[in-house]
JSON list of C-alpha atoms in Angstrom, two decimals:
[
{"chain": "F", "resi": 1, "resn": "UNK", "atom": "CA", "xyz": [-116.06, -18.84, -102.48]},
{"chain": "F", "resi": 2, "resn": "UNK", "atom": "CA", "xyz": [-114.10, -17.02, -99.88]},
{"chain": "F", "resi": 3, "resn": "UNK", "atom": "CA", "xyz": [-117.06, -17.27, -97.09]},
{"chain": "F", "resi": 4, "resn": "UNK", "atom": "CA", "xyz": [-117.29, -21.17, -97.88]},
{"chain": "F", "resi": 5, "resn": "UNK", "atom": "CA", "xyz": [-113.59, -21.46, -97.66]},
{"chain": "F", "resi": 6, "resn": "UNK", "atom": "CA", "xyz": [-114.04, -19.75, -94.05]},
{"chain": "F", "resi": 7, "resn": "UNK", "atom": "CA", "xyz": [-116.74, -21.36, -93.02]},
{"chain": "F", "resi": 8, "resn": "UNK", "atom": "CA", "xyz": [-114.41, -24.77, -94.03]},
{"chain": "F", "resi": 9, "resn": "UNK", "atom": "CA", "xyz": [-111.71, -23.48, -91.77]},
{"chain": "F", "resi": 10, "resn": "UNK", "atom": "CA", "xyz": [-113.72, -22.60, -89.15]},
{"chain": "F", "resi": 11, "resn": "UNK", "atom": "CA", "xyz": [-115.22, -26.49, -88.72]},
{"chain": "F", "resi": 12, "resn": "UNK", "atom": "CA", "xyz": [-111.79, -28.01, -89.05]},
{"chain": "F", "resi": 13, "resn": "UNK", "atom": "CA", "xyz": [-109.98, -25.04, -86.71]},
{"chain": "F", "resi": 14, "resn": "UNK", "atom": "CA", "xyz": [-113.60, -26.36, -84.31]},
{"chain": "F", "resi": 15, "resn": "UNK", "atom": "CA", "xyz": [-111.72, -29.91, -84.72]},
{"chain": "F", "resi": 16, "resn": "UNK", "atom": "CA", "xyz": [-108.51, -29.10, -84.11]},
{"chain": "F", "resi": 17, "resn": "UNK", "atom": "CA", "xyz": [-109.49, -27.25, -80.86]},
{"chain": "F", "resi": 18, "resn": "UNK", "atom": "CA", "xyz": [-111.31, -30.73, -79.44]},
{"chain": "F", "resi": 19, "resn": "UNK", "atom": "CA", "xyz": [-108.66, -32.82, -80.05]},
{"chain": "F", "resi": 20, "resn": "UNK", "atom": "CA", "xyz": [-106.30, -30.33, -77.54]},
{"chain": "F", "resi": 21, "resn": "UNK", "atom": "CA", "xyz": [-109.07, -30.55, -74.95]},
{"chain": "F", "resi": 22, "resn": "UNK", "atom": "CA", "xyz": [-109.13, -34.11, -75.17]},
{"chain": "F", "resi": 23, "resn": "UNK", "atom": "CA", "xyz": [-105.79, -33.60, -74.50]},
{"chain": "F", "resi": 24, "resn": "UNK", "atom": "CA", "xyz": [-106.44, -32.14, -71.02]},
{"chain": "F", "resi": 25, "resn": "UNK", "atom": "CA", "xyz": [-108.87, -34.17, -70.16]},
{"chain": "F", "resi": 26, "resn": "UNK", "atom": "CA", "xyz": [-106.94, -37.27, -71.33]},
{"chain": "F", "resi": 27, "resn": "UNK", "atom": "CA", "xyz": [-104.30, -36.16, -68.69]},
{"chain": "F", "resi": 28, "resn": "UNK", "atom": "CA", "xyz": [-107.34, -35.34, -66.10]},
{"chain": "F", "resi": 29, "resn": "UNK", "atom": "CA", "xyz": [-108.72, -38.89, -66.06]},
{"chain": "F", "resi": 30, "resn": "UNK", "atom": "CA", "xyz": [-105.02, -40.54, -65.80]},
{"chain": "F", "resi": 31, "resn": "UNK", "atom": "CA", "xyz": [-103.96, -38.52, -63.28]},
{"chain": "F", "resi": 32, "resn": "UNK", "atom": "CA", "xyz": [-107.67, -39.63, -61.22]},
{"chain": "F", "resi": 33, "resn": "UNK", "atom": "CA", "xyz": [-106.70, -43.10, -62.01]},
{"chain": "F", "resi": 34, "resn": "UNK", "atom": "CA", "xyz": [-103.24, -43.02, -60.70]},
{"chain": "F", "resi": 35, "resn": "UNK", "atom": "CA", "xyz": [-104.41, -41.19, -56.89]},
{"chain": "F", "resi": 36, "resn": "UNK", "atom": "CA", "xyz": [-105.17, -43.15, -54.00]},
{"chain": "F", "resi": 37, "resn": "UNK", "atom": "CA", "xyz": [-109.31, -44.07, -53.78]},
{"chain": "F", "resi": 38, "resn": "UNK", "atom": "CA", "xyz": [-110.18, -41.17, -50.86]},
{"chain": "F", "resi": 39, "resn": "UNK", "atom": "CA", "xyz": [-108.40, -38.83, -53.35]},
{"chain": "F", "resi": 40, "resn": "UNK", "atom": "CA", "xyz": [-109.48, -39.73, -56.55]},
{"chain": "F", "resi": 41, "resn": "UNK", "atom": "CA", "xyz": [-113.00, -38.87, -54.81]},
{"chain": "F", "resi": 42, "resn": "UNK", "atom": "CA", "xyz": [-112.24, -35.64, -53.51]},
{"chain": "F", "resi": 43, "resn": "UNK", "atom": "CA", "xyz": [-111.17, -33.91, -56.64]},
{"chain": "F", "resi": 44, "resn": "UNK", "atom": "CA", "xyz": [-108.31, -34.10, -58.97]},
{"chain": "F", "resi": 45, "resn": "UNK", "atom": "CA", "xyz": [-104.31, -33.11, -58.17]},
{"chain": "F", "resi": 46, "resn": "UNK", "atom": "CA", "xyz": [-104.35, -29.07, -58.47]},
{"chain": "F", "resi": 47, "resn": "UNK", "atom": "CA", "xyz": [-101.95, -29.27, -60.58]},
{"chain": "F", "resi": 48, "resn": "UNK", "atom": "CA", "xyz": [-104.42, -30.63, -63.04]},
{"chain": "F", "resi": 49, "resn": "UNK", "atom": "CA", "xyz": [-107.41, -28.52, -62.07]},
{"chain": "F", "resi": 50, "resn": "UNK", "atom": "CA", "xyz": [-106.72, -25.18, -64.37]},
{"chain": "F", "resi": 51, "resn": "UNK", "atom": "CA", "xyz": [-104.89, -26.15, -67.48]},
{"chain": "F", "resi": 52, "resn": "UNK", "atom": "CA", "xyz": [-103.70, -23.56, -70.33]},
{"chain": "F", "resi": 53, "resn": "UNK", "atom": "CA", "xyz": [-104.50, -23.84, -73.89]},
{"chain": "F", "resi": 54, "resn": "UNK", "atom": "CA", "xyz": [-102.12, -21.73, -76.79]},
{"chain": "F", "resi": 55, "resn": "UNK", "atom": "CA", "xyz": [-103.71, -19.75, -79.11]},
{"chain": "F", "resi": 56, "resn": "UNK", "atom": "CA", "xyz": [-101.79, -19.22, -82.52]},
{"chain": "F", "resi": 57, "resn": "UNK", "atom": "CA", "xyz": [-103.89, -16.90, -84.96]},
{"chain": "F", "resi": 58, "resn": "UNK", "atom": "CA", "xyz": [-103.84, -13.67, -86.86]},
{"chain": "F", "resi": 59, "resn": "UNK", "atom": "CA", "xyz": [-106.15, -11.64, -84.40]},
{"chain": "F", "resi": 60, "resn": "UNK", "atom": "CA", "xyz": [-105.25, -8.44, -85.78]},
{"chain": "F", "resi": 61, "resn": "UNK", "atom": "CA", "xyz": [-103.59, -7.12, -88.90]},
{"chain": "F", "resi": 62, "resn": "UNK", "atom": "CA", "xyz": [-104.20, -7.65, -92.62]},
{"chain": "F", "resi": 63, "resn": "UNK", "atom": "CA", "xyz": [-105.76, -11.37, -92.14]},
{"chain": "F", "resi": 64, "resn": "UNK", "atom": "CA", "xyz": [-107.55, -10.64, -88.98]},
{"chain": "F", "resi": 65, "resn": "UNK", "atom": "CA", "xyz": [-110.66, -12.19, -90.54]},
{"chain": "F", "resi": 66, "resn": "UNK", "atom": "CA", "xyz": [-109.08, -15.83, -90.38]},
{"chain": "F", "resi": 67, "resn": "UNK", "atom": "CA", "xyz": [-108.03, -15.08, -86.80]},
{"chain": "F", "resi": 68, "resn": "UNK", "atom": "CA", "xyz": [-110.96, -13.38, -85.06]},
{"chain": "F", "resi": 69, "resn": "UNK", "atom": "CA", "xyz": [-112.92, -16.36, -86.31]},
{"chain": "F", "resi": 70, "resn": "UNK", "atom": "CA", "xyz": [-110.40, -18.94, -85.23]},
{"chain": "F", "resi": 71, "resn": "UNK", "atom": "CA", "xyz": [-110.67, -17.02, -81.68]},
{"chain": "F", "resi": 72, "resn": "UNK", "atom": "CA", "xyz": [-114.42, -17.04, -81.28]},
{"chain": "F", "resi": 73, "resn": "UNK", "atom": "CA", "xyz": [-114.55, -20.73, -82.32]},
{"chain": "F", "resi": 74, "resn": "UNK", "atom": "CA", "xyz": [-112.08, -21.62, -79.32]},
{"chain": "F", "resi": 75, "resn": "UNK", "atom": "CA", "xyz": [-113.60, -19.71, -76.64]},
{"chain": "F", "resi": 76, "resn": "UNK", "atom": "CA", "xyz": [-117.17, -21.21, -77.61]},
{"chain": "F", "resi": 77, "resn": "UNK", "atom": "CA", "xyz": [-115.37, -25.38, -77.49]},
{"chain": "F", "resi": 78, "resn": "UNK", "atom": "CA", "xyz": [-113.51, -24.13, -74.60]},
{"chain": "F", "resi": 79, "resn": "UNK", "atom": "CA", "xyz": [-117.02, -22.69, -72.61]},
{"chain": "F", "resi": 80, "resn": "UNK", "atom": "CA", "xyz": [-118.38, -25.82, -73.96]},
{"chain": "F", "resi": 81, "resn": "UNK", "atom": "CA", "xyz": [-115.65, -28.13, -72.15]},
{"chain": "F", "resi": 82, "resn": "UNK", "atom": "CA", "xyz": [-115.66, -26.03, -69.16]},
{"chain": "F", "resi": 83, "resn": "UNK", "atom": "CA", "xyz": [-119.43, -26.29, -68.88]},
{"chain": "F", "resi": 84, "resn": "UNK", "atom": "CA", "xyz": [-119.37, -30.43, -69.42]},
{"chain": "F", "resi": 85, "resn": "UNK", "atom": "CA", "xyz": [-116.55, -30.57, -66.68]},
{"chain": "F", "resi": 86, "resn": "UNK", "atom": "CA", "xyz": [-118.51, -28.99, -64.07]},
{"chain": "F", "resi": 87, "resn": "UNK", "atom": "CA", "xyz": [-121.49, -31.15, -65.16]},
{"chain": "F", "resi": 88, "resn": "UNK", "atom": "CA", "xyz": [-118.83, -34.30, -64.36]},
{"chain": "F", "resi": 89, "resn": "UNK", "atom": "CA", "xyz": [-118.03, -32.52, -61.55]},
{"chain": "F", "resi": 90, "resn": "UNK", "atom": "CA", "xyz": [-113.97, -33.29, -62.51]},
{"chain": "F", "resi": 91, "resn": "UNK", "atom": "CA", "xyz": [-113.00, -29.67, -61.60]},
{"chain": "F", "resi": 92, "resn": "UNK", "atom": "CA", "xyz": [-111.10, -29.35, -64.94]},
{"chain": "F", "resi": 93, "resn": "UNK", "atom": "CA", "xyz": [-111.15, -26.04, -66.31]},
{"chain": "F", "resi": 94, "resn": "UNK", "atom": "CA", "xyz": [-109.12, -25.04, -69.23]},
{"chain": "F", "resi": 95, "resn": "UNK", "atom": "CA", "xyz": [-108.06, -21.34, -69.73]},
{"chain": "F", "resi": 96, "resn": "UNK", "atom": "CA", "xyz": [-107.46, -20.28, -73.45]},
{"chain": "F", "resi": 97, "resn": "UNK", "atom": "CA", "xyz": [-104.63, -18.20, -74.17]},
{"chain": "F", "resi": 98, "resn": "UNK", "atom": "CA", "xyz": [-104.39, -15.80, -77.02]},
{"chain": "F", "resi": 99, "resn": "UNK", "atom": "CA", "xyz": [-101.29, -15.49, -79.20]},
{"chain": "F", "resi": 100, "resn": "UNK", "atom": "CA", "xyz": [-101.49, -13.00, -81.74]},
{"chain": "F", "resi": 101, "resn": "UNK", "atom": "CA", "xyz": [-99.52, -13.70, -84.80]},
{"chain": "F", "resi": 102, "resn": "UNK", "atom": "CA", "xyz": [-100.75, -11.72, -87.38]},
{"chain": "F", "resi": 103, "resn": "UNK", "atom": "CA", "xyz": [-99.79, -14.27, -89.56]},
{"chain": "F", "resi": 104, "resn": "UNK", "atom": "CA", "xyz": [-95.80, -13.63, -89.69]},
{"chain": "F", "resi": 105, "resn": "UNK", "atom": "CA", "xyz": [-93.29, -16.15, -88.79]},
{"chain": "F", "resi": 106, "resn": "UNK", "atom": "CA", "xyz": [-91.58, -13.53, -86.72]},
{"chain": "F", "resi": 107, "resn": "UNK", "atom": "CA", "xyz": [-94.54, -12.91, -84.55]},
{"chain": "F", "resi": 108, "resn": "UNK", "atom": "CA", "xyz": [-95.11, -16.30, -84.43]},
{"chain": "F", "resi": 109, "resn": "UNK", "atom": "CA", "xyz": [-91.64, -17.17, -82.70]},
{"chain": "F", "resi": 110, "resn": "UNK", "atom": "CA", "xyz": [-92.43, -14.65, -80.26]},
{"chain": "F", "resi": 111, "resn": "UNK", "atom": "CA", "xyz": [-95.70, -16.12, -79.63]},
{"chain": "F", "resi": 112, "resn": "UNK", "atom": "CA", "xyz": [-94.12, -19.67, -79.27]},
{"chain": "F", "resi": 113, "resn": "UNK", "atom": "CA", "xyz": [-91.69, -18.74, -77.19]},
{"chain": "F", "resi": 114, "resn": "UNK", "atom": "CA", "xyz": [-94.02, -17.57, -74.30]},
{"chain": "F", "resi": 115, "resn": "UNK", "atom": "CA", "xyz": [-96.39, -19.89, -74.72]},
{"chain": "F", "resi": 116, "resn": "UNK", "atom": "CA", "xyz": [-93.34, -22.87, -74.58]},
{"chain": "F", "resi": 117, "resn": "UNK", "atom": "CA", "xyz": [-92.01, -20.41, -71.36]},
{"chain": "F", "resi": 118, "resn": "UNK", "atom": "CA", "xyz": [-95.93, -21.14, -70.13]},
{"chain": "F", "resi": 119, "resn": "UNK", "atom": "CA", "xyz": [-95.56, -24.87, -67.74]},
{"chain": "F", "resi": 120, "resn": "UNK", "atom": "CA", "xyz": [-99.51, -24.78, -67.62]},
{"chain": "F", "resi": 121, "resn": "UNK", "atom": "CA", "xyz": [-100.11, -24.91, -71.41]},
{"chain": "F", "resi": 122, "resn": "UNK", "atom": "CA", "xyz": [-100.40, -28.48, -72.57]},
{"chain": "F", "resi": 123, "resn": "UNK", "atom": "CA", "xyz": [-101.35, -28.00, -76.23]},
{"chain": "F", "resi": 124, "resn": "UNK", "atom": "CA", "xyz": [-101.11, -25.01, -78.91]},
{"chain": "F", "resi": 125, "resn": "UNK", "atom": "CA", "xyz": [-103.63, -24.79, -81.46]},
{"chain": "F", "resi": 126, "resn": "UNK", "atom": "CA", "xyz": [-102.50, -23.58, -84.50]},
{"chain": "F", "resi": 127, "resn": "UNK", "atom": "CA", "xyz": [-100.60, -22.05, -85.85]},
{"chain": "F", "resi": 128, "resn": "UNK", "atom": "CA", "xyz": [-102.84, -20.94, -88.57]},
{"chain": "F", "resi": 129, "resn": "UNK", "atom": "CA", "xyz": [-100.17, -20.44, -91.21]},
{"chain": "F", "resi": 130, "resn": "UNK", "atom": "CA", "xyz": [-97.89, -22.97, -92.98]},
{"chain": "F", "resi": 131, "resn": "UNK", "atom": "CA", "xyz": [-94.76, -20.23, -92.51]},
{"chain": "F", "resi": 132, "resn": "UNK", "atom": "CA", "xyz": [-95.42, -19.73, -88.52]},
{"chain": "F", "resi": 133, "resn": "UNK", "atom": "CA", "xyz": [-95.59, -23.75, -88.58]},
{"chain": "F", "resi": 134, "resn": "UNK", "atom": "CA", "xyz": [-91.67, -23.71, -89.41]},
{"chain": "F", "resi": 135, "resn": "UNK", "atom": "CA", "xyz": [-90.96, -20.53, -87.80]},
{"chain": "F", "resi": 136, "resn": "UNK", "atom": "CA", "xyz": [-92.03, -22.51, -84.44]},
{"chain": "F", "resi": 137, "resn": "UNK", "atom": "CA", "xyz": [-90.96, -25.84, -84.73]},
{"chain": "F", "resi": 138, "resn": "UNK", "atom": "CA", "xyz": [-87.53, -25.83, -83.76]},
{"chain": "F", "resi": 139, "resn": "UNK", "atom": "CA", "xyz": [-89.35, -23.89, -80.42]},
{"chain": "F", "resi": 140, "resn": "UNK", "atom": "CA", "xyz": [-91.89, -27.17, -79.85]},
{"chain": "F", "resi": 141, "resn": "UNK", "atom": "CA", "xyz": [-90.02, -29.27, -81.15]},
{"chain": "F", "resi": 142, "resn": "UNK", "atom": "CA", "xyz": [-87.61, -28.93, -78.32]},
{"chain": "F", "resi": 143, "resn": "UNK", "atom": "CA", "xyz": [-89.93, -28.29, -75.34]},
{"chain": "F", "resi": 144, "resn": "UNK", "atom": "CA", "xyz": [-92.27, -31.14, -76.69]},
{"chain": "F", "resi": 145, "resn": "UNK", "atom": "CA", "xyz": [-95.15, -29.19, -77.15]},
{"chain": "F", "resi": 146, "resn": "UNK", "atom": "CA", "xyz": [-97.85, -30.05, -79.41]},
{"chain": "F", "resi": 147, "resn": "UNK", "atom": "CA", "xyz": [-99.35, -28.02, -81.91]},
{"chain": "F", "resi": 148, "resn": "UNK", "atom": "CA", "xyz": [-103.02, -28.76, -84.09]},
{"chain": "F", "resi": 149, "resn": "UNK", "atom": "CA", "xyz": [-103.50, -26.86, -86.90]},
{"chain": "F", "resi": 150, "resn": "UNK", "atom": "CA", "xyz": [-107.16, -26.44, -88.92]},
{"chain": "F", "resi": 151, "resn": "UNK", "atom": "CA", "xyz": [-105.36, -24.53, -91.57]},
{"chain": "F", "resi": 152, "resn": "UNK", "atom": "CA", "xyz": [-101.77, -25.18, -92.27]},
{"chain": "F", "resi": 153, "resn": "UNK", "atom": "CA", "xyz": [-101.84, -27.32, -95.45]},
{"chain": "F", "resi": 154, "resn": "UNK", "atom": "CA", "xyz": [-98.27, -27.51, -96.93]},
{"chain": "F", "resi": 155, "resn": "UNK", "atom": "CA", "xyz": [-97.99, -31.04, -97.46]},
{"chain": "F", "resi": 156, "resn": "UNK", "atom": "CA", "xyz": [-94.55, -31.42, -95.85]},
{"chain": "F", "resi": 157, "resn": "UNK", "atom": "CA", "xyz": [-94.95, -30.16, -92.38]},
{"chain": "F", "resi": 158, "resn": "UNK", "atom": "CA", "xyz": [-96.78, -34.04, -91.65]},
{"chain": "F", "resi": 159, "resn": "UNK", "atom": "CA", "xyz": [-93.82, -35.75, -93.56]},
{"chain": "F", "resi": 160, "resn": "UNK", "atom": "CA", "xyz": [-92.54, -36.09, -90.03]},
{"chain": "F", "resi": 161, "resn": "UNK", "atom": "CA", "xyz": [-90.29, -33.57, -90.12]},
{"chain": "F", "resi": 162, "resn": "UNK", "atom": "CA", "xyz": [-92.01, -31.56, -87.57]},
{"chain": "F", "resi": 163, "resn": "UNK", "atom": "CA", "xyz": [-92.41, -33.67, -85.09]},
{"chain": "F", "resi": 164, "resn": "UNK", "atom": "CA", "xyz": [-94.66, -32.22, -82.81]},
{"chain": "F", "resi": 165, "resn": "UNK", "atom": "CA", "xyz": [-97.19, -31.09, -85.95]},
{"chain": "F", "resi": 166, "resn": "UNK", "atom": "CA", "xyz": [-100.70, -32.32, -86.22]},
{"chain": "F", "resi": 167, "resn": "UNK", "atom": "CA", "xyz": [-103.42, -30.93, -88.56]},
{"chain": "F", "resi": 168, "resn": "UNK", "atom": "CA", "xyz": [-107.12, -31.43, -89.48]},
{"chain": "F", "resi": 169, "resn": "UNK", "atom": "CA", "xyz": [-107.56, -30.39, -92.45]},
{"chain": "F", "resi": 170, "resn": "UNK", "atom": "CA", "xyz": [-105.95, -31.75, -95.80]},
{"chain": "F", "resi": 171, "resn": "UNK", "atom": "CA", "xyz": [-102.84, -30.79, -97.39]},
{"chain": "F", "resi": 172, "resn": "UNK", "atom": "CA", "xyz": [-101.78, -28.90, -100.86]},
{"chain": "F", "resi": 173, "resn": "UNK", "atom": "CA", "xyz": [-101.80, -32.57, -102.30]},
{"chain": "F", "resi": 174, "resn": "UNK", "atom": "CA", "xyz": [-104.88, -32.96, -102.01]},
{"chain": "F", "resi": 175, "resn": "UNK", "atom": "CA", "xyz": [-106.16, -28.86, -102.51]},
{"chain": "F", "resi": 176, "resn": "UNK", "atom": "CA", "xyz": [-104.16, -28.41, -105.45]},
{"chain": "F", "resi": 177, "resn": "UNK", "atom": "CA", "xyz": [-105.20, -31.87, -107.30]},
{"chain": "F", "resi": 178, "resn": "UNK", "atom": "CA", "xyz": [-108.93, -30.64, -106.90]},
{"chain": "F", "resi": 179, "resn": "UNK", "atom": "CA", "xyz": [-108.45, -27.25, -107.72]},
{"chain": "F", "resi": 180, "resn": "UNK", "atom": "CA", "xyz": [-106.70, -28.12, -111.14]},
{"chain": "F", "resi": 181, "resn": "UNK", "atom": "CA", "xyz": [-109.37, -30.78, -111.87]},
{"chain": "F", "resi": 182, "resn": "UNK", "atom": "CA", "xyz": [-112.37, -27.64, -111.03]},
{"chain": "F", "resi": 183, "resn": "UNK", "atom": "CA", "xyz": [-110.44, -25.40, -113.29]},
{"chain": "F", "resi": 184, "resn": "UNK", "atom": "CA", "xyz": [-110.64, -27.94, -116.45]},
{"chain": "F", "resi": 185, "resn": "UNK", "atom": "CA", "xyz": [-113.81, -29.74, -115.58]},
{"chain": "F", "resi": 186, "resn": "UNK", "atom": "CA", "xyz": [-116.23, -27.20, -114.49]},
{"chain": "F", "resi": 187, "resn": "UNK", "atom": "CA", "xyz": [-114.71, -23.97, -115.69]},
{"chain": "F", "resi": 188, "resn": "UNK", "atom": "CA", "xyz": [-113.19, -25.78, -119.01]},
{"chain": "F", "resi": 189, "resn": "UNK", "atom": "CA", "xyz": [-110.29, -23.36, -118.95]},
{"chain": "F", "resi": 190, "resn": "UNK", "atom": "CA", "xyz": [-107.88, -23.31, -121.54]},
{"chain": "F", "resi": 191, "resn": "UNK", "atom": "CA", "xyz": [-105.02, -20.95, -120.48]},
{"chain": "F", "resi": 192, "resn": "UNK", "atom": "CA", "xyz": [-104.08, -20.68, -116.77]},
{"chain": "F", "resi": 193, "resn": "UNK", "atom": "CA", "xyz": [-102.28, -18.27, -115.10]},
{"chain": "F", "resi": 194, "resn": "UNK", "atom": "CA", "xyz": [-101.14, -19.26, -111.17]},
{"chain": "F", "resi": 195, "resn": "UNK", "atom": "CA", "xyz": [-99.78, -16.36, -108.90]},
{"chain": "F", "resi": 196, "resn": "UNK", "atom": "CA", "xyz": [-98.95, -17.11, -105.56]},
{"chain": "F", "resi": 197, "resn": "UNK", "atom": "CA", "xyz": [-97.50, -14.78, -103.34]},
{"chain": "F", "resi": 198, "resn": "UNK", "atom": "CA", "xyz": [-94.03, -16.38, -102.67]},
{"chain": "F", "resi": 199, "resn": "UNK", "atom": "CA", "xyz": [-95.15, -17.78, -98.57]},
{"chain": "F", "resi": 200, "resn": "UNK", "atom": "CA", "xyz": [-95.06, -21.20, -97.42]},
{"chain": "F", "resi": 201, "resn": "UNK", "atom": "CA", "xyz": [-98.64, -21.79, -97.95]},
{"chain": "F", "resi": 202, "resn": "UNK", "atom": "CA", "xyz": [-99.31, -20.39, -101.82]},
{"chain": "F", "resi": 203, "resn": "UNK", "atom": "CA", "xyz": [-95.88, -20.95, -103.28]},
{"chain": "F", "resi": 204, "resn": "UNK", "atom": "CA", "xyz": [-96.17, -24.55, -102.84]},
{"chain": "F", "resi": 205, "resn": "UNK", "atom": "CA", "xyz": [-100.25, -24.72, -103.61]},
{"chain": "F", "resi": 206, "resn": "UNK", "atom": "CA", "xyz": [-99.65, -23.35, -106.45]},
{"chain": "F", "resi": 207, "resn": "UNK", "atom": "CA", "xyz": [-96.85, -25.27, -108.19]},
{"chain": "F", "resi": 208, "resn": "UNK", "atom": "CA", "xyz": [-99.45, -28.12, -107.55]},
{"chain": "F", "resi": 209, "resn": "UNK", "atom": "CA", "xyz": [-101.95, -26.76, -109.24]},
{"chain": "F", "resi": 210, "resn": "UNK", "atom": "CA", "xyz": [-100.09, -25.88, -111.93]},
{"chain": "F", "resi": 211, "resn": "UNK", "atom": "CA", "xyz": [-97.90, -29.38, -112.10]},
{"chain": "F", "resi": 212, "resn": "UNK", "atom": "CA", "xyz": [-101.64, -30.56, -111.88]},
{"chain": "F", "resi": 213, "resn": "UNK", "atom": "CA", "xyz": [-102.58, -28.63, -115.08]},
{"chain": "F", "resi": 214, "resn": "UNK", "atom": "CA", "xyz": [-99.66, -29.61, -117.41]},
{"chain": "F", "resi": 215, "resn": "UNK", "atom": "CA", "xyz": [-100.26, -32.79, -116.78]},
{"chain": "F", "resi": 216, "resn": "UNK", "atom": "CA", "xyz": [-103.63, -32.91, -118.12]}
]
């Protein structure tokens, strides 16, 4: 179950990671548009020739396993991107930069801090954690930076109260629903027990699947 559940994040962290380079390449094709014709064929402003991608993930530490994964699947879209660039012949090339958060909101600030400090980083992806979400936002949320999450799921960080917060995978309204329904459907269970472990992320996953249970 846990290597499925990986293997889930890992395509929808793969997802999360295009839709930032389409941000940069979004902002590479406008600003070819907008130059004068002798320009626009000579190559791109420099300003928009190297762009910076954010990192957000727990690359060491306890849940290093998440992040290591979430790493290698951005440096293998970002190769990818570079690679179709230089096919195009745009001169885009995006450089990925790691922020290791270990998975704590404190970290996480840090992280977001330099990386809103950074003028060449157009997009963060991540962070991987519900808790770093909110540790961050007030940080992005004033700088304008936008962040794409493949694993923060706490339904109320797309309620719009985080502004600058985009995800691609579903919330806890939707994991917690289908949990409860595999726990009395395909496991029949009787009597349920739910533990989380008091962060942002299980606390409120597992007051669904419980509200989700009684409700049966």
């Amino acid at each position: 179950m846990q290597g499925k559940r990986f293997r889930a994040l890992s395509a929808t962290f793969a997802l999360a990671l295009t839709g930032a380079l389409a941000v940069v390449a979004t902002a590479a094709a406008r600003m070819d548009s907008q130059a004068a014709p002798t320009a626009a064929k000579a190559s791109l402003a420099p300003s928009c020739q190297r762009q910076e991608i954010g990192l957000m993930a727990p690359i060491t530490g306890p849940n290093a396993t998440i992040g290591v994964e979430q790493r290698a699947w951005a440096r293998y879209a970002v190769q990818g991107f570079n690679t179709q660039q230089k096919r195009l012949n745009t001169k885009v090339q995006v450089i990925l930069r790691d922020g290791d958060t270990q998975l704590d909101p404190a970290r996480a600030s840090t992280v977001g801090q330099r990386f809103a400090s950074n003028s060449n980083i157009l997009g963060i992806v991540g962070p991987a954690g519900s808790q770093e979400v909110i540790a961050v936002d007030p940080i992005f949320t004033r700088t304008n930076l936008a962040m794409i999450s493949g694993s923060a799921t706490r339904t109320t960080l797309t309620n719009g109260s985080v502004p600058t917060f985009f995800r691609t995978v579903p919330n806890d309204s939707v994991q917690g629903p289908t949990i409860g329904r595999y726990l009395k459907q395909r496991l029949n269970a009787k009597r349920v027990v739910a533990i989380d472990d008091q962060t942002a992320y299980g606390q409120p996953l597992a007051d669904g699947v419980a509200a989700n249970l009684r409700a049966a």
